[in-house]
Tab-separated table of C-alpha atoms in Angstrom:
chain	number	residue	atom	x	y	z
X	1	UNK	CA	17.169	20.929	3.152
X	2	UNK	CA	14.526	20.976	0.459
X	3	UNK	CA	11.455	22.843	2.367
X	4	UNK	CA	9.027	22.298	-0.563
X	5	UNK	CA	8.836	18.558	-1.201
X	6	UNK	CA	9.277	18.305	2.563
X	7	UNK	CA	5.787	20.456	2.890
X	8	UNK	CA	4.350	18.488	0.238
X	9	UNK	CA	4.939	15.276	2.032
X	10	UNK	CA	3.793	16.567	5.202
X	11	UNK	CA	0.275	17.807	3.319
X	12	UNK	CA	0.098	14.686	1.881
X	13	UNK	CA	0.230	13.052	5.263
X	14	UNK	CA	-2.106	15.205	6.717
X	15	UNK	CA	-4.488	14.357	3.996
X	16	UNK	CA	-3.809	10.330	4.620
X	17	UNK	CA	-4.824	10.925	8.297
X	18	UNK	CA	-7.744	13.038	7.939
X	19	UNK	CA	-9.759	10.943	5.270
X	20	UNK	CA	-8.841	7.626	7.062
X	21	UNK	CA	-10.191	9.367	10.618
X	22	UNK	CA	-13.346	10.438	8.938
X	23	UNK	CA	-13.569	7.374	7.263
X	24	UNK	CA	-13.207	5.868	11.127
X	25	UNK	CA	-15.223	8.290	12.686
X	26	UNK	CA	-18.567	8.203	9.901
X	27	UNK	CA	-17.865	3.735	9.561
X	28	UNK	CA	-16.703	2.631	13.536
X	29	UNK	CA	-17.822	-0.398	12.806
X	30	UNK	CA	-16.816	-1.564	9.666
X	31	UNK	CA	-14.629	-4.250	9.523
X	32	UNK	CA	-13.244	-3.115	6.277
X	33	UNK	CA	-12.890	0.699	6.928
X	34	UNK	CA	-10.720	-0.432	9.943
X	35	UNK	CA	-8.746	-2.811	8.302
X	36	UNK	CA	-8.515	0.553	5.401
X	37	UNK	CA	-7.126	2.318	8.444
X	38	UNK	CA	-4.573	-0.538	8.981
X	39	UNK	CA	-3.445	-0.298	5.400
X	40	UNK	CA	-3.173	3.669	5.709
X	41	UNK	CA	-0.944	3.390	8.662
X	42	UNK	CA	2.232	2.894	6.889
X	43	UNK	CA	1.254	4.763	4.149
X	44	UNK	CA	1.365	8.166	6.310
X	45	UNK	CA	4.372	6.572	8.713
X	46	UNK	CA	6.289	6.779	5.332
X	47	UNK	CA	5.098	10.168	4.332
X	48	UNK	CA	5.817	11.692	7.586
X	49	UNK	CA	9.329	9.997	7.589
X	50	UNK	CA	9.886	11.417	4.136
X	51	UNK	CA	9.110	15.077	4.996
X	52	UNK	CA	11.113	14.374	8.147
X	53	UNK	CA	14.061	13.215	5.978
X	54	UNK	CA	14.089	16.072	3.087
X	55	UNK	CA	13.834	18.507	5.943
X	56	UNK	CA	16.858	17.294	8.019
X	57	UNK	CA	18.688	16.277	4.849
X	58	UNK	CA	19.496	13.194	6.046
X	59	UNK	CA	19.092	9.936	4.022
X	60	UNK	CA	16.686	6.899	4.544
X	61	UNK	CA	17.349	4.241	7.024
X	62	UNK	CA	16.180	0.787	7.835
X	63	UNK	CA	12.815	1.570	9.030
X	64	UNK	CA	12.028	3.749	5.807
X	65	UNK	CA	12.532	0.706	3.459
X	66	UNK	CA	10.421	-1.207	6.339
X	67	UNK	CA	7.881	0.873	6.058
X	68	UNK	CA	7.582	1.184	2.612
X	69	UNK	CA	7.785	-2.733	2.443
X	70	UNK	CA	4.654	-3.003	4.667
X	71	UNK	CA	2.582	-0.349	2.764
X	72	UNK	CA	1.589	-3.433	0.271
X	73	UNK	CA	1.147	-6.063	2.733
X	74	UNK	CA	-1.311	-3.848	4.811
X	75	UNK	CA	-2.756	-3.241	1.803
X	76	UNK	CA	-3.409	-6.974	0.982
X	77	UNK	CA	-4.712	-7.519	4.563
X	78	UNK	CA	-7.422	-4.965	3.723
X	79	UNK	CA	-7.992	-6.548	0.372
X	80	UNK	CA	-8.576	-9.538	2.088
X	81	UNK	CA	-11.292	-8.544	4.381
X	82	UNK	CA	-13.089	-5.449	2.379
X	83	UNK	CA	-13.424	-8.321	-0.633
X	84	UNK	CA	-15.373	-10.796	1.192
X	85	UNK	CA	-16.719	-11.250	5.058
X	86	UNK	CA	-13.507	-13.805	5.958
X	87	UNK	CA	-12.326	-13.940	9.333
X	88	UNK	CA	-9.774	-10.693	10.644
X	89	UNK	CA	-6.989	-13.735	11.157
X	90	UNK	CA	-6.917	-14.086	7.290
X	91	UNK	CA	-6.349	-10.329	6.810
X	92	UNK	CA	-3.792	-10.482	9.664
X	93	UNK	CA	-1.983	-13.506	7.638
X	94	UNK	CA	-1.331	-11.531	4.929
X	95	UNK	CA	0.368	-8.488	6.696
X	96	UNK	CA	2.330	-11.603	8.401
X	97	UNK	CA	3.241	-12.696	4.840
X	98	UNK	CA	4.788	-9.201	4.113
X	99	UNK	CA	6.563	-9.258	8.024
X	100	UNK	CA	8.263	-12.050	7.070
X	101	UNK	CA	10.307	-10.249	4.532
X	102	UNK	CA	10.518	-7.269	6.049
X	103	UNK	CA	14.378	-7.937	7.807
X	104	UNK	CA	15.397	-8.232	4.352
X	105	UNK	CA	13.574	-5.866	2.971
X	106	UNK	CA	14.461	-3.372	6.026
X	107	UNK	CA	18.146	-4.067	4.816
X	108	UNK	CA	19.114	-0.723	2.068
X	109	UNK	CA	22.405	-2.742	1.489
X	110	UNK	CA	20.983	-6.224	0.744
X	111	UNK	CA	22.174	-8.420	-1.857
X	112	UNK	CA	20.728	-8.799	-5.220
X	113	UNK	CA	18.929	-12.282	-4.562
X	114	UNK	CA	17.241	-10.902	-1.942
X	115	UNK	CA	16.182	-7.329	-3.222
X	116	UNK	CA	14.746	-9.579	-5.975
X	117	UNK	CA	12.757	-11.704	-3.747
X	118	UNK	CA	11.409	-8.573	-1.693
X	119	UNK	CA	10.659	-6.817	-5.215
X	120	UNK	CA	8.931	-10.151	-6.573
X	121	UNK	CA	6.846	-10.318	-2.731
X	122	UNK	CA	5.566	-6.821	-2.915
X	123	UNK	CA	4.702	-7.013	-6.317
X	124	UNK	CA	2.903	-10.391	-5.592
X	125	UNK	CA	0.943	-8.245	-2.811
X	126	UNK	CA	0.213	-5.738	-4.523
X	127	UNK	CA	-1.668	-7.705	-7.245
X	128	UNK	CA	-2.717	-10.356	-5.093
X	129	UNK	CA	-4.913	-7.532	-3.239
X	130	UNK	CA	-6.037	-5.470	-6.226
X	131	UNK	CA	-7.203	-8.509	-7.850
X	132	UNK	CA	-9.478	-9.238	-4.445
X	133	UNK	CA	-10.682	-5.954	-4.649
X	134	UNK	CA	-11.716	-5.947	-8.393
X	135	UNK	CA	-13.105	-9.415	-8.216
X	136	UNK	CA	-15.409	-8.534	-4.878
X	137	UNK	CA	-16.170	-5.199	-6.697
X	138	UNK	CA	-17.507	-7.078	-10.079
X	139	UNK	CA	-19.453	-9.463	-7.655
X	140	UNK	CA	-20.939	-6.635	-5.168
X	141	UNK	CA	-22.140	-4.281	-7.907
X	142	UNK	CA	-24.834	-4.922	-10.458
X	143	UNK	CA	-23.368	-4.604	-14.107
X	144	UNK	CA	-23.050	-0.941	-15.050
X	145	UNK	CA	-23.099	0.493	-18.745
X	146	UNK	CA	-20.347	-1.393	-21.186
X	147	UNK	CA	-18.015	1.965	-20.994
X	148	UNK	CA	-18.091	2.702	-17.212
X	149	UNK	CA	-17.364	-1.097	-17.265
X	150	UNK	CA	-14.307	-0.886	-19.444
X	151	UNK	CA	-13.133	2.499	-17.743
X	152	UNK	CA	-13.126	0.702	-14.320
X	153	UNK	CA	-11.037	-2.269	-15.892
X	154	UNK	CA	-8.387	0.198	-17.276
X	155	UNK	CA	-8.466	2.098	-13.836
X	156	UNK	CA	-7.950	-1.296	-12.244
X	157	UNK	CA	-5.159	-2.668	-14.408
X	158	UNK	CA	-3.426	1.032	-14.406
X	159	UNK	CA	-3.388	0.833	-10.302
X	160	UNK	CA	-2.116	-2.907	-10.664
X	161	UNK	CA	0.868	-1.903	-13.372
X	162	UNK	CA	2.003	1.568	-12.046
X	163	UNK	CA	2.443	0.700	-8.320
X	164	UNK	CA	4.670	-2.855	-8.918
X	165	UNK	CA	6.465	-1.081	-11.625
X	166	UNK	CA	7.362	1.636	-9.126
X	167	UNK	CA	8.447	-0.329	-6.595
X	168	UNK	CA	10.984	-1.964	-9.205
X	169	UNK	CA	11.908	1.139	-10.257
X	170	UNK	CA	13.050	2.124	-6.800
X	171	UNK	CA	14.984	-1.286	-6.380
X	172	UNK	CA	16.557	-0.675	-9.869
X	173	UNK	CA	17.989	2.388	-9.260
X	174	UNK	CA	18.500	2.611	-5.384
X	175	UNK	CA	16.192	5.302	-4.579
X	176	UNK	CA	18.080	7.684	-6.597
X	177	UNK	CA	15.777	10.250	-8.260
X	178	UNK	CA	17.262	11.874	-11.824
């Protein structure tokens, strides 16, 4: 039982769900602030599961790796729709895309080949939707100062890098934390 990062997940969790319900409650009928809510769902499924787990000191099962699987592929649905007005059955295609995965994915035990092809989708996702989002936000926006430019680039390609790279991470070494 580890009653600290257990309390941190749970804050963290609490913090997902609050901003995303006044997010909701301020924008009810924004398209993209409810698809946002659709990509926070797994998101605070996972940190609730995770507090759950360190506190019973029990170990992750099929729905945690599910979960975490569909945290990009919500994410790309919401990239899809918060980047340009298409229809909601677009942004539902792409949390489809990440479904179809997910019994591999769901699977701690899988083989290799297919950890590598669930790694290699997820990554895909992730930068498939952060591109949307940068490209829409460079459209949207009129041009600000060269530096605030550059900064949001690096702050772009950091979120694009450190997310894919952690998800390989995890698939390298099992979960297993040093």
């Amino acid at each position: 039982m580890t009653p600290i990062p257990a309390a941190l997940a749970f804050f963290a969790a609490g913090a997902v769900f609050f901003g995303t319900a006044m997010l909701l409650l301020f924008n009810p009928r924004s398209r993209s602030v409810r698809w946002f809510g659709v990509a926070q769902c797994p998101t605070l499924v996972w940190l609730l599961m995770q507090g759950w787990w360190l506190l019973a000191s029990g170990g992750p099962g099929r729905a945690f790796y599910g979960v975490i699987h569909m945290i990009p592929a919500c994410f790309l649905g919401f990239a899809l729709v918060a980047g340009k007005s298409r229809p909601d059955w677009q942004a539902a295609l792409g949390v489809a895309a990440g479904a179809l995965f997910l019994p591999w994915a769901a699977n701690g035990d899988a083989p290799r080949d297919q950890a590598i092809l669930v790694t290699v989708a997820q990554v895909a996702m992730w930068i498939t939707g952060m591109t949307l989002l940068v490209r829409s936000r460079r459209r949207d926006t009129a041009a600000p100062p060269a530096p605030r430019r550059r900064l949001g680039v690096w702050v772009a390609a950091g979120l694009m890098v450190v997310l894919p790279v952690g998800i390989i991470g995890g698939h390298l070494t099992n979960g297993a934390s040093s």
